[in-house]
Coordinates of C-alpha atoms in Angstrom, one line a residue:
M1 CA 113.8 105.6 93.0
H2 CA 115.5 108.9 92.1
R3 CA 113.4 109.1 88.9
I4 CA 110.2 109.0 90.9
L5 CA 111.5 111.8 93.2
F6 CA 112.8 113.8 90.3
G7 CA 109.3 113.6 88.8
V8 CA 107.8 114.8 92.1
I9 CA 110.2 117.7 92.2
V10 CA 109.6 118.8 88.6
M11 CA 105.8 118.5 89.1
V12 CA 105.9 120.5 92.3
T13 CA 108.1 123.2 90.7
F14 CA 105.7 123.5 87.8
L15 CA 102.7 123.5 90.1
E16 CA 104.0 126.2 92.4
T17 CA 105.1 128.4 89.5
F18 CA 101.8 127.9 87.7
G19 CA 99.9 128.3 91.0
T20 CA 101.7 131.6 91.8
Y21 CA 101.0 132.9 88.3
T22 CA 97.3 132.0 88.4
G23 CA 96.9 133.2 91.9
E24 CA 98.3 136.6 91.0
K25 CA 95.9 136.8 88.0
G26 CA 92.9 135.8 90.2
I27 CA 92.4 132.6 88.3
Q28 CA 91.0 129.6 90.1
N29 CA 93.8 127.0 90.6
V30 CA 92.6 124.7 93.3
I31 CA 91.8 121.9 90.8
Y32 CA 95.5 121.7 89.9
Y33 CA 96.5 121.5 93.6
N34 CA 94.0 118.8 94.2
L35 CA 95.0 116.7 91.2
L36 CA 98.8 117.2 91.4
F37 CA 99.6 118.0 95.1
V38 CA 96.9 116.1 97.0
Y39 CA 96.5 113.0 94.7
L40 CA 99.4 112.5 92.3
E41 CA 102.2 113.5 94.6
T42 CA 100.8 111.2 97.3
I43 CA 100.6 108.3 94.9
L44 CA 104.1 108.9 93.6
I45 CA 105.5 109.0 97.1
L46 CA 103.7 105.7 97.8
Y47 CA 105.3 104.3 94.7
F48 CA 108.6 105.5 96.0
F49 CA 107.9 103.5 99.3
F50 CA 107.1 100.5 97.2
W51 CA 110.7 100.5 95.9
V52 CA 112.2 101.3 99.3
F53 CA 110.8 98.4 101.2
P54 CA 113.0 95.3 100.7
I55 CA 110.2 92.7 101.4
K56 CA 107.3 91.7 99.3
K57 CA 104.7 91.9 102.0
A58 CA 105.5 95.6 102.6
Q59 CA 105.5 96.2 98.8
K60 CA 102.1 94.6 98.6
Y61 CA 100.6 96.8 101.3
T62 CA 102.1 99.9 99.6
A63 CA 100.6 98.9 96.3
I64 CA 97.2 98.3 97.9
A65 CA 97.4 101.7 99.6
A66 CA 98.3 103.5 96.4
F67 CA 95.5 101.8 94.5
G68 CA 93.0 102.4 97.3
F69 CA 94.0 106.1 97.5
F70 CA 93.5 106.4 93.7
I71 CA 90.0 104.8 93.9
W72 CA 89.2 107.1 96.9
A73 CA 90.3 110.1 94.8
I74 CA 87.9 109.2 92.0
I75 CA 85.0 108.5 94.4
Y76 CA 85.5 111.5 96.5
S77 CA 85.9 113.9 93.6
I78 CA 82.7 112.6 91.8
F79 CA 80.4 112.1 94.7
F80 CA 81.5 114.2 97.7
Q81 CA 83.4 117.3 96.8
S82 CA 84.2 119.3 93.7
L83 CA 87.7 119.5 92.5
F84 CA 87.4 123.2 92.7
V85 CA 87.4 123.1 96.5
F86 CA 90.6 122.0 98.3
H87 CA 90.3 118.3 99.3
S88 CA 91.6 118.6 102.8
V89 CA 90.0 115.3 103.8
S90 CA 91.9 113.5 101.1
Y91 CA 95.1 115.3 102.0
V92 CA 94.7 114.1 105.6
I93 CA 94.1 110.5 104.5
G94 CA 97.2 110.7 102.1
G95 CA 99.3 112.3 104.9
I96 CA 98.3 109.5 107.3
L97 CA 99.3 106.9 104.8
L98 CA 102.7 108.5 104.2
I99 CA 103.4 109.0 107.9
S100 CA 102.4 105.3 108.5
F101 CA 104.7 104.0 105.8
S102 CA 107.5 106.3 107.1
L103 CA 107.1 104.8 110.6
Y104 CA 107.0 101.3 109.1
F105 CA 110.3 102.1 107.4
F106 CA 111.9 103.2 110.7
Y107 CA 110.5 100.1 112.3
G108 CA 112.1 98.0 109.6
L109 CA 115.4 99.7 110.2
M110 CA 115.3 99.0 113.9
K111 CA 113.5 95.7 114.2
E112 CA 113.8 94.0 110.8
V113 CA 117.4 95.1 110.3
W114 CA 116.8 96.4 106.8
Y115 CA 119.8 97.9 105.2
Q116 CA 121.9 96.8 108.2
D117 CA 125.0 96.6 106.1
K118 CA 124.9 100.3 105.3
S119 CA 125.4 103.4 107.3
L120 CA 122.2 105.4 107.8
L121 CA 124.0 108.6 107.1
S122 CA 124.9 107.3 103.6
L123 CA 121.4 105.9 102.9
P124 CA 119.4 108.4 100.7
M125 CA 116.1 106.7 101.7
F126 CA 116.7 107.5 105.3
W127 CA 117.0 111.2 104.7
I128 CA 114.1 111.4 102.3
I129 CA 111.7 109.4 104.4
T130 CA 112.7 111.4 107.5
M131 CA 111.8 114.6 105.7
I132 CA 108.6 113.1 104.3
M133 CA 107.6 112.3 107.9
F134 CA 108.5 115.8 109.2
F135 CA 106.7 117.6 106.4
Y136 CA 103.5 115.5 106.4
S137 CA 103.3 115.4 110.2
G138 CA 103.2 119.2 110.3
S139 CA 101.1 119.8 107.1
L140 CA 98.6 117.2 108.2
L141 CA 97.7 119.2 111.3
Y142 CA 97.8 122.4 109.3
F143 CA 95.4 121.2 106.5
A144 CA 93.2 119.3 108.9
S145 CA 92.5 122.3 111.0
F146 CA 92.3 124.9 108.2
R147 CA 88.5 124.7 107.9
F148 CA 88.0 125.2 111.6
I149 CA 90.2 128.3 112.1
S150 CA 88.2 131.6 112.5
G151 CA 89.0 134.8 110.7
E152 CA 90.5 136.2 113.9
N153 CA 93.3 133.7 113.8
I154 CA 94.3 134.3 110.2
E155 CA 97.7 135.8 111.4
L156 CA 98.5 132.5 113.2
M157 CA 97.6 130.5 110.1
E158 CA 99.9 132.7 108.0
N159 CA 102.8 132.1 110.4
I160 CA 102.1 128.3 110.4
N161 CA 101.9 128.5 106.6
K162 CA 105.4 130.1 106.5
I163 CA 106.8 127.2 108.6
M164 CA 105.1 124.7 106.3
Q165 CA 106.7 126.4 103.3
I166 CA 110.1 126.1 104.9
L167 CA 109.5 122.4 105.6
S168 CA 108.3 121.8 102.1
V169 CA 111.3 123.5 100.5
L170 CA 113.6 121.5 102.9
M171 CA 111.8 118.2 102.0
Y172 CA 112.1 118.8 98.2
W173 CA 115.7 119.9 98.6
V174 CA 116.6 116.7 100.5
M175 CA 114.7 114.7 97.8
G176 CA 116.8 116.4 95.1
L177 CA 120.2 116.0 96.8
A178 CA 119.9 112.8 98.9
F179 CA 121.0 110.4 96.1
Y180 CA 124.0 112.6 95.1
I181 CA 125.5 113.4 98.5
P182 CA 126.7 109.8 99.1
I183 CA 128.4 109.9 95.6
W184 CA 130.0 113.2 96.4
L185 CA 131.2 111.9 99.8
E186 CA 132.6 108.8 98.2
R187 CA 134.5 110.8 95.6
K188 CA 135.8 113.1 98.3
K189 CA 136.9 110.1 100.3
R190 CA 138.7 108.6 97.3
K191 CA 140.6 111.8 96.6
S192 CA 141.8 112.1 100.2
E193 CA 143.2 108.5 100.1

């Protein structure tokens, strides 16, 4: 699981660095955000959920969702909207999928007693999925409404964008550290004994 998330973090770091560079040079970079941020990141996080869920039925639904989203990406990109325009519709669909699987994870923790033998605070998946849900809940509303905001409200959108950037940094930071904090806490506990 940590390899998947490490791949996401490396990909996003590359994308943001490249996106900043191309943006400053006035080079069109939306295609990269569509391919990597909207589609590939969503599919990788769905793949992460596949490994998080301890039951085959949930894994099956996750695999179907990832494959369906991949097919949607191809169809939408070929027939409905160019890759040179941000695919906010696809982003909303991917966000809904990720929020739904996050909620299902929390349902599994409470009702299906998944991971009942472990403390939630020491469970990396708990922290990562919590941050995925927070980020995608906020960004879903942001990207879904982006088309409908008039030029007069651009200052509001800039402020919301700053909040979304903080949430995204926090999410990727948690993804990067969540697997290592329990190890660090265990070592610290052993040293104190």
